[in-house]
PDB file of C-alpha atoms in Angstrom:
ATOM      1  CA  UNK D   1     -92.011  25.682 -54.962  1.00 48.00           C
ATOM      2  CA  UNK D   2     -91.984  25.213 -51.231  1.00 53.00           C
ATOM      3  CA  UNK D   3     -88.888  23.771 -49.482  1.00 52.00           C
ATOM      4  CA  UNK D   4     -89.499  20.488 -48.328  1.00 55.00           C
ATOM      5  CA  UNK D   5     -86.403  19.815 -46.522  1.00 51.00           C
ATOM      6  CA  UNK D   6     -86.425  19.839 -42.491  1.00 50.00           C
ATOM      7  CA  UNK D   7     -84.767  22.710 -40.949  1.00 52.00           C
ATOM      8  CA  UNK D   8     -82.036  22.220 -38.173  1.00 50.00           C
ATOM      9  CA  UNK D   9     -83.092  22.095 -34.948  1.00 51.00           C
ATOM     10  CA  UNK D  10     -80.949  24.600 -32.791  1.00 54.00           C
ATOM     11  CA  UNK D  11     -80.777  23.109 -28.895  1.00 49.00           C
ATOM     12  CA  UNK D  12     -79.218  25.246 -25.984  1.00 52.00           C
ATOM     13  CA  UNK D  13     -75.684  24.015 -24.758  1.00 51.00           C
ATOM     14  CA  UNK D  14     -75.832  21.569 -22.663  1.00 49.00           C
ATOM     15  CA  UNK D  15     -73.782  20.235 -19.813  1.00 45.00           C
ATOM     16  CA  UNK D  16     -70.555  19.145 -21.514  1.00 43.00           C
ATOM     17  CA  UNK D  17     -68.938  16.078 -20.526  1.00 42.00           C
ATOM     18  CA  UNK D  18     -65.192  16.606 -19.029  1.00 41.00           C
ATOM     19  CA  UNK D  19     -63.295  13.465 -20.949  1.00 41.00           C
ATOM     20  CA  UNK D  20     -64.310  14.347 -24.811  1.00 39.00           C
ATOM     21  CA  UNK D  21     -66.487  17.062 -26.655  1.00 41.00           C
ATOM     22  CA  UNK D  22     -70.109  16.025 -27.550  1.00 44.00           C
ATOM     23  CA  UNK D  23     -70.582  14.885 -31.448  1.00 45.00           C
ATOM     24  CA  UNK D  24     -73.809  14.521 -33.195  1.00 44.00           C
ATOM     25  CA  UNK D  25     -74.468  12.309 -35.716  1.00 45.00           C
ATOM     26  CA  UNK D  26     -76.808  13.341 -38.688  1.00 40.00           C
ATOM     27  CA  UNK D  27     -79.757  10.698 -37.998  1.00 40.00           C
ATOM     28  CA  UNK D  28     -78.968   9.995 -34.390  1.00 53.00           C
ATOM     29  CA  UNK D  29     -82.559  10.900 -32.768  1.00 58.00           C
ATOM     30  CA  UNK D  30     -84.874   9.906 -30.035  1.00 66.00           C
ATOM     31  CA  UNK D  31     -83.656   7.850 -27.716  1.00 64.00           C
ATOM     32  CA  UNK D  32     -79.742   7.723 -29.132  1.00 78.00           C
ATOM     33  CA  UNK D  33     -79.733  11.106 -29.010  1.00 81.00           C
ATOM     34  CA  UNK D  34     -76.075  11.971 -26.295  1.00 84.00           C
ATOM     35  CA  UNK D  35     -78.408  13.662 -24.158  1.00 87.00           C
ATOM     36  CA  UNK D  36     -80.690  10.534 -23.624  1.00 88.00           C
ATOM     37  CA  UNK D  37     -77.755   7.985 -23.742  1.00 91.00           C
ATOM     38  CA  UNK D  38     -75.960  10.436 -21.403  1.00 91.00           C
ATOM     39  CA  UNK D  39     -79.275  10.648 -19.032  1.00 90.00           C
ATOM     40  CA  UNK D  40     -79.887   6.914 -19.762  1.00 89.00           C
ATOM     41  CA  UNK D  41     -76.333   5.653 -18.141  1.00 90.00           C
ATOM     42  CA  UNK D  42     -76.717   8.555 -15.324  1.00 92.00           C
ATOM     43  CA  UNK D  43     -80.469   6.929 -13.772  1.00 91.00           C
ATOM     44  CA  UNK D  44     -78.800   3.655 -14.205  1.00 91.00           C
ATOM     45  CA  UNK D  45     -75.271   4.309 -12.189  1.00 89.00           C
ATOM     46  CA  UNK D  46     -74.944   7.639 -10.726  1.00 90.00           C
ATOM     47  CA  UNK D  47     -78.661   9.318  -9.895  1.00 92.00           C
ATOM     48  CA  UNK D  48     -78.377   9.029  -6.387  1.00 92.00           C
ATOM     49  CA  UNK D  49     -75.904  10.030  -3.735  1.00 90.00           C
ATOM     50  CA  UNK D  50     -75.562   8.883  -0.200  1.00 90.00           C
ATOM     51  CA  UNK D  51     -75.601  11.824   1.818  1.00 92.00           C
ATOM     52  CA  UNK D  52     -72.676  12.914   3.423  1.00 91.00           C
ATOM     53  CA  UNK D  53     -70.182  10.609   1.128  1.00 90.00           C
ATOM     54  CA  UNK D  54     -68.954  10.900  -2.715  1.00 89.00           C
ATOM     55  CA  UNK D  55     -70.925   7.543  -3.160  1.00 87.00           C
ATOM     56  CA  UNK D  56     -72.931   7.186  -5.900  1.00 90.00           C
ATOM     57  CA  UNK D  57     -75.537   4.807  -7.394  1.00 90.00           C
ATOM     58  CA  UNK D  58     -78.082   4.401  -9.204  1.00 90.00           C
ATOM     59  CA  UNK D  59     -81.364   2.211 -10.278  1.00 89.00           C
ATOM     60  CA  UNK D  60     -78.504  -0.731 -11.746  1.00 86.00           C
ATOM     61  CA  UNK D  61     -77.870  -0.601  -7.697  1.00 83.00           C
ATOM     62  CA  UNK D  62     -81.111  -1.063  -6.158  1.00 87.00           C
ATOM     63  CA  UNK D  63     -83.492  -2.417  -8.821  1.00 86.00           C
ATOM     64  CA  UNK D  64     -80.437  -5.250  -8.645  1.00 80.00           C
ATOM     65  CA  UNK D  65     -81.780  -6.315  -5.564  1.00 83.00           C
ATOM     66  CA  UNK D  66     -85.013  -8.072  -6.790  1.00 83.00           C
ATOM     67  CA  UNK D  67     -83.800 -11.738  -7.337  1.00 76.00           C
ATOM     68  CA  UNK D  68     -83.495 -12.648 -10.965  1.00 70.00           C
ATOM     69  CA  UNK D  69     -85.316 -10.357 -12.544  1.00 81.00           C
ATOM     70  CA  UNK D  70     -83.660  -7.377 -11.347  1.00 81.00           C
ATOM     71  CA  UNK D  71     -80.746  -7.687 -13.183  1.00 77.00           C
ATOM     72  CA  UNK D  72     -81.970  -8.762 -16.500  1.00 80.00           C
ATOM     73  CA  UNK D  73     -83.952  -5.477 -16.592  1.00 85.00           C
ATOM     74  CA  UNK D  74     -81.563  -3.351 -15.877  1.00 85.00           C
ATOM     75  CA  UNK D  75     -79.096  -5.458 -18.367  1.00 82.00           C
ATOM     76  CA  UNK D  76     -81.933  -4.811 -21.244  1.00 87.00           C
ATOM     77  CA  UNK D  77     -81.990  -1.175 -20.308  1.00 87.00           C
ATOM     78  CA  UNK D  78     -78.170  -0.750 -20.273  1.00 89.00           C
ATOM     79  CA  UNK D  79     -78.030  -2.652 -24.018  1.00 92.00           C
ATOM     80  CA  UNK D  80     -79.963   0.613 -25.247  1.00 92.00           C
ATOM     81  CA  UNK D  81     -76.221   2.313 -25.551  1.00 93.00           C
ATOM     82  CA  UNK D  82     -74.683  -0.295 -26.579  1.00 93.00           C
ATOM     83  CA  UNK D  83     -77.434  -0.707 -29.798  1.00 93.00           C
ATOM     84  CA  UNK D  84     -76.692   3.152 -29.821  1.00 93.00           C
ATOM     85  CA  UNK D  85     -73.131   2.489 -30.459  1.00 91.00           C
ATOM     86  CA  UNK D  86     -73.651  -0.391 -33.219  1.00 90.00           C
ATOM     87  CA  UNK D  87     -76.771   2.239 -35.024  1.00 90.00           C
ATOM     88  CA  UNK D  88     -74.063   5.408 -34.842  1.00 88.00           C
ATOM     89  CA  UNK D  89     -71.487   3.215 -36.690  1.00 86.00           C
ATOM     90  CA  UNK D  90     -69.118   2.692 -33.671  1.00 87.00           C
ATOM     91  CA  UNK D  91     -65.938   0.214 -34.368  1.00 86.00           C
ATOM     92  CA  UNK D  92     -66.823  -3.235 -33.451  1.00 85.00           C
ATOM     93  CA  UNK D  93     -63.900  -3.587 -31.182  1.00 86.00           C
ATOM     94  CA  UNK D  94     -65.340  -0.838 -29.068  1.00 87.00           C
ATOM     95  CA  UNK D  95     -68.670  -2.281 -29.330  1.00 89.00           C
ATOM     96  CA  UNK D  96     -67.365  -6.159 -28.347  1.00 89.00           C
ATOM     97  CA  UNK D  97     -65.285  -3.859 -25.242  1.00 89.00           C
ATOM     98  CA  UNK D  98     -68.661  -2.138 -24.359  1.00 92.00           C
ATOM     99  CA  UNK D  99     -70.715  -5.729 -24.238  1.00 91.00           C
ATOM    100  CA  UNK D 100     -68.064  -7.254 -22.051  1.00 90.00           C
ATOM    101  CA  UNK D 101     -68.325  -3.944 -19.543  1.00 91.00           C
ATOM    102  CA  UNK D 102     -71.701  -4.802 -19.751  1.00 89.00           C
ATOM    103  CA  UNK D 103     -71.772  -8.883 -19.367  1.00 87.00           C
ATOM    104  CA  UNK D 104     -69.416  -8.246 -16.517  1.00 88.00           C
ATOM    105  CA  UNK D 105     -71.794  -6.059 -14.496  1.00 87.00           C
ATOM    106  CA  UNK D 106     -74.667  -8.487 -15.141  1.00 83.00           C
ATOM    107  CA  UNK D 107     -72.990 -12.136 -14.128  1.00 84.00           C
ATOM    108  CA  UNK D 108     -71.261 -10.100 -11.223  1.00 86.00           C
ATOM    109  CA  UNK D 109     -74.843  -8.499 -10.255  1.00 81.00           C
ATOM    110  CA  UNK D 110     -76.230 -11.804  -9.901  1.00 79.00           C
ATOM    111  CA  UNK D 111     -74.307 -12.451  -6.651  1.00 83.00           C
ATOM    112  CA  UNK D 112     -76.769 -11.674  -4.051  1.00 83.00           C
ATOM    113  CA  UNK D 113     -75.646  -8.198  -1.890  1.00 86.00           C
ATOM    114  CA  UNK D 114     -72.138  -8.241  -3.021  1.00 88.00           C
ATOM    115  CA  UNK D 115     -72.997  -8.133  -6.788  1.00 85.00           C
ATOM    116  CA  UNK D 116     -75.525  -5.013  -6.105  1.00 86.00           C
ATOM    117  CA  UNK D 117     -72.182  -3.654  -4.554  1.00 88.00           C
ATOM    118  CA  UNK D 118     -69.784  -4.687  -7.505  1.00 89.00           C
ATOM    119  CA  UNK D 119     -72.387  -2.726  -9.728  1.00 85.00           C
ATOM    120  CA  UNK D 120     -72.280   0.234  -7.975  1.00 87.00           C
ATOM    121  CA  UNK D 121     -68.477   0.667  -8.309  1.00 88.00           C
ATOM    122  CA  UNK D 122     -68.565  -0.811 -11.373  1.00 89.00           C
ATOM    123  CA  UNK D 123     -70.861   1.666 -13.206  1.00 91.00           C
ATOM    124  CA  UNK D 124     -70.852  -0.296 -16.661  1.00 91.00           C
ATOM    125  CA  UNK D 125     -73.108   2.130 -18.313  1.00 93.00           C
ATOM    126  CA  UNK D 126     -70.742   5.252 -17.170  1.00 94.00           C
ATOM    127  CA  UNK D 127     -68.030   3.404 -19.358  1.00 93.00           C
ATOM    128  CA  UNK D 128     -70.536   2.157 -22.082  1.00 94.00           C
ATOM    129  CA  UNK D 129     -71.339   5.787 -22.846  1.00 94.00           C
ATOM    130  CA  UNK D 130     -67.594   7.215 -22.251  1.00 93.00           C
ATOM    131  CA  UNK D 131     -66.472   4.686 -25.027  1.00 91.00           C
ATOM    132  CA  UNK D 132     -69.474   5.968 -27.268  1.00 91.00           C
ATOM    133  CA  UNK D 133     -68.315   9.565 -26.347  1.00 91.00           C
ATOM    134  CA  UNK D 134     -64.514   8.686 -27.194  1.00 89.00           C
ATOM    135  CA  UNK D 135     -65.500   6.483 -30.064  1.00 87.00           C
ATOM    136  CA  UNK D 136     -67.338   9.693 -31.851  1.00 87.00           C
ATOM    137  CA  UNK D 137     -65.133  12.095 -31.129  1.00 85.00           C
ATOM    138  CA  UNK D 138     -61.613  10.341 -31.794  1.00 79.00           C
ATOM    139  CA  UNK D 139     -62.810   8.855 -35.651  1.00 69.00           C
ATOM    140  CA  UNK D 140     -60.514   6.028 -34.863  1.00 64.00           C
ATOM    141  CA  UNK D 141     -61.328   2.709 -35.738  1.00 65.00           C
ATOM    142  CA  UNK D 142     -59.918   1.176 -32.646  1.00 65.00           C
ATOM    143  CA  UNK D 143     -57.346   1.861 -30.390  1.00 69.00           C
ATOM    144  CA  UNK D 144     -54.555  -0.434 -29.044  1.00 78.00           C
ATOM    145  CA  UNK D 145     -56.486   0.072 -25.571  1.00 76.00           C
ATOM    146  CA  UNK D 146     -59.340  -1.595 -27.319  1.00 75.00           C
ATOM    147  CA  UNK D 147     -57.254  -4.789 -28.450  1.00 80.00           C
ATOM    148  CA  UNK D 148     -55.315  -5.265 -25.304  1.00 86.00           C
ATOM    149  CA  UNK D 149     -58.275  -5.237 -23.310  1.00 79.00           C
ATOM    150  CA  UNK D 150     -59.827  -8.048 -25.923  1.00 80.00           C
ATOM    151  CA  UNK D 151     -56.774  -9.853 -26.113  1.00 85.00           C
ATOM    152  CA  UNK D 152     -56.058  -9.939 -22.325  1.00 87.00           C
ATOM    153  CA  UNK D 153     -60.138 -10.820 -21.878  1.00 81.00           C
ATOM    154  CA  UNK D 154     -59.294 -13.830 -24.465  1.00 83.00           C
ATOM    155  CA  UNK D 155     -56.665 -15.136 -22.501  1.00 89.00           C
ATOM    156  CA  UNK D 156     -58.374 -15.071 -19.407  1.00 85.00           C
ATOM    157  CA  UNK D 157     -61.731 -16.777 -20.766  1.00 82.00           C
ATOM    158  CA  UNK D 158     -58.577 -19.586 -22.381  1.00 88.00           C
ATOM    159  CA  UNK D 159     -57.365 -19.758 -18.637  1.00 88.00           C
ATOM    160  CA  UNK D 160     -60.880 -20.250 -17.167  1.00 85.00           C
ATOM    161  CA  UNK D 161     -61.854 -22.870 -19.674  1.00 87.00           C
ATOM    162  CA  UNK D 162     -58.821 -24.448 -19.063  1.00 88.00           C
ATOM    163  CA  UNK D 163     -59.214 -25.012 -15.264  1.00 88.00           C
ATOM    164  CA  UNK D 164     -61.766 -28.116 -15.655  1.00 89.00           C
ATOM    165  CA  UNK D 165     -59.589 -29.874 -18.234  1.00 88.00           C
ATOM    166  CA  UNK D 166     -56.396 -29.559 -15.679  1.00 88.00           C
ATOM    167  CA  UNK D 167     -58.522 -30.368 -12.787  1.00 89.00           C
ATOM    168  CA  UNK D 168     -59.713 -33.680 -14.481  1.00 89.00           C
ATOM    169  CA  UNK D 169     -56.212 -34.978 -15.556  1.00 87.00           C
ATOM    170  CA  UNK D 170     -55.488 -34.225 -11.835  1.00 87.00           C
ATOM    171  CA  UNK D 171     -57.910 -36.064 -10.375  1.00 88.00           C
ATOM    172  CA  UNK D 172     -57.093 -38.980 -12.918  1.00 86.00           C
ATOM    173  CA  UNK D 173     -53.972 -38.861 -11.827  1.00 83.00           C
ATOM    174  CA  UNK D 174     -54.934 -38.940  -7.986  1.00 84.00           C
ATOM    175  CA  UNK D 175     -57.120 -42.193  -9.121  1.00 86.00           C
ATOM    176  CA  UNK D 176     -54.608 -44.120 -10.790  1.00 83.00           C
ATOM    177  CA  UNK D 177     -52.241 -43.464  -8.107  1.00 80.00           C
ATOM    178  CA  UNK D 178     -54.318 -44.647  -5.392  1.00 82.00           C
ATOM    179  CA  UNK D 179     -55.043 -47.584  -7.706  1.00 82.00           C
ATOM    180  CA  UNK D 180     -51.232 -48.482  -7.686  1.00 78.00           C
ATOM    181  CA  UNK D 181     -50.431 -46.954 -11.122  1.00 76.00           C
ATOM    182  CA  UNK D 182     -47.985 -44.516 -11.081  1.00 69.00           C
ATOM    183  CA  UNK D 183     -48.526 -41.884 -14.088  1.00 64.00           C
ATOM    184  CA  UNK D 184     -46.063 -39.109 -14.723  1.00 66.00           C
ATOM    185  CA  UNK D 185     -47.286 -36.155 -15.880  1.00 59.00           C
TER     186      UNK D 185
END
């Protein structure tokens, strides 16, 4: 009887990354493969370099630059690591750290010039794909890097939503003062 099973595909080495060794997973093909995710966040962040300077960007940078639309593509292409993460069986906490990397790069890239800048230094794929890397390698379920960045992101978004409530009993108070009543607060 003839062996039906698929034989292992044996790949040359390939460029290693310098913060954690490369894992596969059994199943993780096509585009998830590291070497596409790893390519992937490259195009996006780090393809080009300004000549004569360390500086570094990519299409994120200057597809950015096309009002509205620019950023939404390149925030649909940069979600292809982060599905990559969920499909490889990443922790959540790492996946909810990756989609705030990544929700931060695209509200910040909507800022005309200076949010093309912000994603440039930002490089949210870069990190995307270096918490995949660290993720696979470490067999952690989360780290307490993971849950202070979440927690310290959850009382910041508290802080923000409270800025309109505090502003409104301000003004009120500005109101009924000029009205003659005197509220202590």
């Amino acid at each position: 009887m003839k062996d039906t099973f698929a034989q292992p595909e044996i790949l040359p080495p390939g460029k290693e990354s310098r913060e954690v060794p490369k894992q596969r997973l059994r199943g993780a093909g096509g585009a998830f493969r590291d070497e596409n995710l790893d390519l992937l966040s490259r195009v996006l962040d780090t393809w080009f370099r300004v000549p004569g300077t360390q500086i570094r960007f990519g299409l994120d940078g200057i597809i950015g630059f096309v009002p509205g639309i620019g950023d939404l593509l390149t925030g649909l292409a940069s979600t292809i690591i982060v599905l990559a993460a969920y499909v490889r069986g990443v922790p959540m906490v790492t996946i909810a750290r990756m989609v705030v990397n990544l929700g931060i790069e695209v509200v910040v890239g909507l800022v005309p010039v200076l949010g093309n800048l912000f994603d440039i230094g930002w490089r949210a794929n870069r990190r995307n794909y270096h918490l995949l890397e660290r993720a696979m390698a470490t067999h952690r379920r989360d780290t307490w890097r993971d849950w202070i960045f979440l927690a310290l992101l959850a009382l910041g978004l508290i802080a923000l939503a409270m800025v309109p409530f505090v502003f409104a009993v301000w003004v009120s108070a500005k109101i009924l003062g000029m009205l003659g009543l005197h509220v202590r607060l």
